[in-house]
Coordinates of C-alpha atoms in Angstrom, one line a residue:
M1 CA -44.4 1.0 -3.6
N2 CA -41.0 -0.5 -4.3
N3 CA -38.3 2.0 -3.7
S4 CA -36.4 1.2 -6.9
S5 CA -35.7 3.2 -10.0
S6 CA -37.4 0.7 -12.2
I7 CA -39.6 -2.4 -12.1
P8 CA -37.3 -5.6 -11.8
L9 CA -37.2 -7.6 -15.0
Y10 CA -36.3 -11.2 -14.7
K11 CA -34.8 -12.7 -17.8
L12 CA -34.5 -16.3 -18.8
Q13 CA -31.1 -15.7 -20.4
E14 CA -29.6 -14.3 -17.2
R15 CA -30.4 -17.8 -15.6
G16 CA -28.7 -19.6 -18.4
I17 CA -32.0 -20.7 -20.0
A18 CA -32.3 -20.5 -23.8
L19 CA -35.9 -21.7 -24.4
F20 CA -37.9 -22.8 -21.5
E21 CA -37.8 -23.7 -17.8
V22 CA -40.1 -25.9 -15.8
K23 CA -40.7 -25.6 -12.1
K24 CA -42.8 -27.3 -9.5
L25 CA -44.2 -24.9 -6.9
D26 CA -43.3 -25.7 -3.3
P27 CA -46.0 -24.3 -1.0
A28 CA -43.3 -24.0 1.7
L29 CA -41.5 -21.4 -0.3
H30 CA -44.3 -19.3 -1.4
N31 CA -45.3 -16.1 0.4
S32 CA -45.7 -12.5 -0.4
S33 CA -42.2 -11.6 0.8
S34 CA -40.5 -14.1 -1.4
H35 CA -42.4 -12.9 -4.6
P36 CA -41.6 -9.1 -5.0
A37 CA -43.4 -7.4 -7.9
H38 CA -41.6 -7.8 -11.1
R39 CA -41.9 -8.5 -14.8
D40 CA -40.6 -11.3 -16.9
D41 CA -39.4 -11.2 -20.4
N42 CA -41.0 -14.6 -21.1
H43 CA -44.4 -16.1 -21.0
L44 CA -45.4 -17.9 -17.8
M45 CA -47.9 -20.7 -18.1
M46 CA -49.2 -22.0 -14.8
Y47 CA -51.0 -25.4 -14.1
Q48 CA -52.5 -25.7 -10.8
E49 CA -53.5 -29.3 -9.7
S50 CA -55.0 -28.3 -6.4
G51 CA -55.0 -25.7 -3.7
C52 CA -55.6 -22.0 -3.7
T53 CA -53.1 -19.3 -5.0
R54 CA -53.6 -15.6 -4.6
M55 CA -51.6 -13.2 -6.7
M56 CA -51.6 -9.5 -8.0
L57 CA -51.5 -9.1 -11.8
D58 CA -51.4 -5.4 -13.0
F59 CA -53.4 -4.1 -10.0
Q60 CA -55.8 -6.9 -10.0
E61 CA -56.0 -9.6 -7.3
I62 CA -56.3 -13.0 -8.9
T63 CA -57.5 -16.1 -6.9
I64 CA -56.7 -19.4 -8.4
E65 CA -58.8 -22.3 -6.9
G66 CA -58.6 -26.0 -7.6
P67 CA -57.6 -27.4 -11.0
A68 CA -57.0 -24.5 -13.3
I69 CA -54.6 -22.9 -15.8
F70 CA -53.3 -19.3 -15.8
C71 CA -51.1 -17.3 -18.1
I72 CA -49.0 -14.2 -17.7
F73 CA -47.8 -12.2 -20.7
P74 CA -44.4 -10.8 -21.0
G75 CA -44.1 -7.4 -19.4
Q76 CA -47.1 -7.8 -17.1
V77 CA -46.3 -6.9 -13.5
H78 CA -47.1 -9.6 -10.9
C79 CA -46.4 -10.9 -7.5
G80 CA -47.4 -13.8 -5.3
L81 CA -49.5 -13.1 -2.4
S82 CA -50.3 -16.5 -0.7
T83 CA -50.7 -20.2 -1.4
E84 CA -52.8 -22.7 0.6
G85 CA -52.2 -26.3 -0.2
T86 CA -51.0 -25.4 -3.7
L87 CA -49.7 -28.1 -6.0
A88 CA -48.7 -26.5 -9.3
W89 CA -46.3 -26.4 -12.1
V90 CA -45.0 -23.3 -14.0
I91 CA -43.5 -23.2 -17.4
A92 CA -41.5 -20.2 -18.4
V93 CA -41.0 -19.9 -22.2
N94 CA -39.0 -17.6 -24.3
P95 CA -41.5 -15.9 -26.8
V96 CA -39.3 -17.1 -29.7
G97 CA -40.1 -20.6 -28.7
I98 CA -43.8 -20.1 -29.2
Q99 CA -45.6 -20.7 -32.5
D100 CA -47.2 -17.6 -33.9
S101 CA -50.7 -19.3 -33.8
F102 CA -50.1 -20.2 -30.3
R103 CA -48.9 -16.7 -29.2
M104 CA -52.0 -15.1 -30.8
V105 CA -54.3 -17.2 -28.7
L106 CA -52.3 -16.6 -25.4
M107 CA -52.3 -12.9 -26.1
E108 CA -56.0 -12.9 -26.5
A109 CA -56.4 -14.9 -23.4
S110 CA -54.2 -12.5 -21.4
I111 CA -56.6 -9.7 -22.4
Q112 CA -59.9 -11.5 -22.0
N113 CA -59.4 -14.0 -19.1
P114 CA -56.0 -15.6 -18.4
L115 CA -57.6 -17.9 -15.8
V116 CA -59.6 -21.0 -16.8
A117 CA -60.8 -23.8 -14.5
I118 CA -60.3 -27.3 -16.0
D119 CA -62.0 -30.6 -15.2
A120 CA -60.4 -33.7 -13.5
A121 CA -59.7 -35.4 -16.9
A122 CA -57.9 -32.4 -18.3
S123 CA -56.0 -31.9 -15.1
K124 CA -54.6 -35.4 -15.4
I125 CA -53.4 -34.9 -18.9
F126 CA -51.8 -31.5 -18.0
K127 CA -50.0 -33.1 -15.0
K128 CA -48.6 -36.1 -17.1
S129 CA -47.5 -33.9 -19.8
I130 CA -45.7 -31.3 -17.8
Q131 CA -44.1 -34.0 -15.6
L132 CA -42.7 -35.6 -18.8
L133 CA -41.5 -32.2 -20.2
H134 CA -39.7 -31.7 -16.8
T135 CA -38.1 -35.2 -17.1
F136 CA -36.8 -34.5 -20.6
D137 CA -35.5 -31.2 -19.5
T138 CA -33.7 -32.2 -16.3
Q139 CA -32.3 -35.6 -17.3
S140 CA -29.0 -35.8 -19.3
D141 CA -29.9 -38.8 -21.1
P142 CA -28.6 -38.5 -24.7
D143 CA -31.8 -39.9 -26.0
F144 CA -33.5 -36.7 -24.9
E145 CA -32.2 -34.4 -27.6
D146 CA -33.2 -30.8 -28.1
Y147 CA -35.8 -31.9 -30.8
T148 CA -37.6 -34.2 -28.2
K149 CA -37.7 -31.4 -25.6
R150 CA -39.0 -28.9 -28.2
S151 CA -41.7 -31.3 -29.4
M152 CA -42.8 -32.0 -25.8
L153 CA -42.9 -28.3 -25.0
D154 CA -45.2 -27.8 -28.1
V155 CA -47.5 -30.6 -26.7
C156 CA -47.7 -28.8 -23.4
L157 CA -48.3 -25.4 -25.0
S158 CA -51.0 -26.9 -27.2
L159 CA -52.8 -28.1 -24.0
F160 CA -52.9 -24.5 -22.7
V161 CA -53.8 -23.1 -26.1
S162 CA -56.7 -25.6 -26.6
Q163 CA -58.4 -24.6 -23.3
Y164 CA -58.0 -20.9 -24.1
Q165 CA -59.2 -21.4 -27.6
N166 CA -62.4 -23.0 -26.3
Q167 CA -63.0 -20.0 -24.0
I168 CA -62.2 -17.5 -26.8
S169 CA -64.4 -19.3 -29.4
S170 CA -67.4 -19.2 -27.1
S171 CA -67.3 -15.5 -27.0
A172 CA -65.7 -14.6 -30.3
A173 CA -67.3 -12.2 -32.7
P174 CA -69.3 -14.0 -35.5
N175 CA -67.2 -12.1 -38.2
L176 CA -64.0 -14.1 -38.5
R177 CA -62.2 -11.4 -40.5
T178 CA -62.7 -8.7 -37.9
T179 CA -61.7 -11.1 -35.1
I180 CA -58.4 -11.8 -36.9
I181 CA -57.8 -8.1 -37.5
T182 CA -58.4 -7.3 -33.8
R183 CA -56.0 -9.9 -32.7
E184 CA -53.4 -8.8 -35.1
F185 CA -53.8 -5.2 -33.8
R186 CA -53.6 -6.3 -30.2
G187 CA -50.4 -8.2 -30.9
L188 CA -48.9 -5.2 -32.6
L189 CA -50.0 -2.9 -29.8
L190 CA -48.3 -4.9 -27.1
N191 CA -45.0 -4.5 -28.9
S192 CA -45.4 -0.9 -30.2
Y193 CA -47.3 1.3 -27.9
R194 CA -44.3 3.3 -26.9
T195 CA -43.6 4.3 -30.5
M196 CA -46.9 4.1 -32.3
K197 CA -49.6 6.4 -30.8
S198 CA -52.1 6.9 -33.7
P199 CA -54.8 4.5 -35.2
S200 CA -53.5 5.4 -38.7
E201 CA -50.0 3.9 -37.8
Y202 CA -51.5 0.6 -36.8
A203 CA -53.8 0.6 -39.9
A204 CA -50.9 1.2 -42.2
A205 CA -48.9 -1.6 -40.4
L206 CA -51.8 -4.0 -41.0
N207 CA -52.3 -2.8 -44.6
I208 CA -56.0 -1.7 -44.0
S209 CA -57.8 1.6 -43.8
T210 CA -58.0 3.4 -40.5
A211 CA -61.8 3.4 -40.7
Y212 CA -62.0 -0.4 -41.2
L213 CA -59.5 -1.1 -38.4
N214 CA -61.7 1.1 -36.0
E215 CA -64.8 -0.7 -37.2
A216 CA -63.3 -4.2 -36.7
V217 CA -61.7 -3.4 -33.3
K218 CA -64.9 -1.8 -32.0
E219 CA -67.1 -4.6 -33.2
C220 CA -64.9 -7.3 -31.5
A221 CA -63.6 -5.4 -28.4
G222 CA -66.3 -2.8 -27.7
Y223 CA -64.1 0.3 -28.1
P224 CA -62.1 2.1 -30.9
V225 CA -58.4 1.7 -31.6
S226 CA -57.5 5.0 -29.8
Y227 CA -59.1 3.7 -26.6
W228 CA -57.0 0.6 -26.5
I229 CA -53.8 2.5 -27.4
H230 CA -54.5 4.8 -24.3
Q231 CA -55.3 1.9 -22.1
E232 CA -52.0 0.1 -22.9
V233 CA -50.0 3.4 -22.4
I234 CA -51.7 4.3 -19.1
M235 CA -51.4 0.7 -17.7
E236 CA -47.6 0.9 -18.2
A237 CA -47.6 4.4 -16.7
K238 CA -49.5 3.0 -13.6
R239 CA -47.0 0.2 -13.3
M240 CA -44.1 2.6 -13.3
L241 CA -45.8 5.0 -10.9
Y242 CA -46.6 2.3 -8.4
Y243 CA -43.5 0.0 -8.6
S244 CA -40.8 2.5 -9.4
D245 CA -39.6 5.9 -8.2
S246 CA -39.3 7.3 -11.7
N247 CA -40.8 10.9 -11.8
V248 CA -43.6 11.8 -14.1
K249 CA -41.4 13.5 -16.6
E250 CA -39.1 10.4 -16.9
I251 CA -42.2 8.2 -17.3
A252 CA -43.5 10.4 -20.1
Y253 CA -40.2 10.2 -22.0
H254 CA -40.1 6.5 -21.5
L255 CA -43.5 6.1 -23.0
G256 CA -42.7 8.2 -26.0
Y257 CA -44.1 11.6 -25.0
A258 CA -41.8 14.6 -25.5
D259 CA -44.3 16.8 -23.8
P260 CA -44.9 15.8 -20.2
A261 CA -47.8 18.2 -19.8
Y262 CA -49.7 16.4 -22.6
F263 CA -48.9 13.1 -20.9
I264 CA -50.3 14.4 -17.6
R265 CA -53.5 15.5 -19.3
L266 CA -53.9 12.2 -21.1
F267 CA -53.2 10.2 -17.9
T268 CA -55.7 12.2 -16.0
K269 CA -58.4 11.8 -18.7
V270 CA -57.9 8.0 -18.9
A271 CA -57.3 7.2 -15.3
G272 CA -59.6 9.7 -13.7
I273 CA -56.9 11.1 -11.5
P274 CA -53.5 12.9 -12.0
P275 CA -50.3 10.7 -12.0
L276 CA -48.9 12.1 -8.7
Q277 CA -52.3 11.6 -7.0
F278 CA -52.4 8.1 -8.3
R279 CA -48.9 7.4 -6.9
K280 CA -49.9 8.9 -3.5
K281 CA -53.2 7.0 -3.4
H282 CA -51.5 3.7 -4.1
H283 CA -48.3 4.3 -2.1
R284 CA -47.6 1.5 0.4

């Protein structure tokens, strides 16, 4: 466990970056010690051309092999474990720079499966497009105005979104209306789980009845609204227990629970283990 009072949060703005940043991964610089567990306030879009990358994402070890794409949503805790012959590019994007339609697909991908293998033809297109974006971003040529950079960013993001959309479409519920409602609920949940705890609050925000919201979410995601609210809350609690030294009372307050005893009962019910036992079990 990291002996810090909170999980490190890396911000684009602190690095003087307003909209996006493009980096090529250098295998020589990537190891577990150089990638401490942290969050980002931006989206991370990774295109791997070749090699093998291992990372931890919210307690799950991810192995990326060969040509593939991978996305990390703002707030997810992650760290690099190892690379082996990895050639890859990472685009860090401020959420305000992502179209709403793109962001909904990326949010869905982060929940379902953020890792997608791509074929050789798609890999070539990703490589050329991201290299061009990097060129526009790093050269001071006056012909490369902000509009050109933004347009090229949209092209690159559309490549990621199209791959994720194909994956989502193949497993999407047949009822388009319930699929849209579920995506809207999940987007709202990611931003509001600390303050909105009841299904009725989400239903009111989406201008539908609580019963219909439950029906739609259960049809598309397999469980009712309360299940997903609790999953989001407890995932954040696990992050704080594992990666910070905040006590259980502080974590409860941070997550919007004025009664720590209730929070402990909820955590135990959802996680199957009390908070302090979880911290002890996973302490490194």
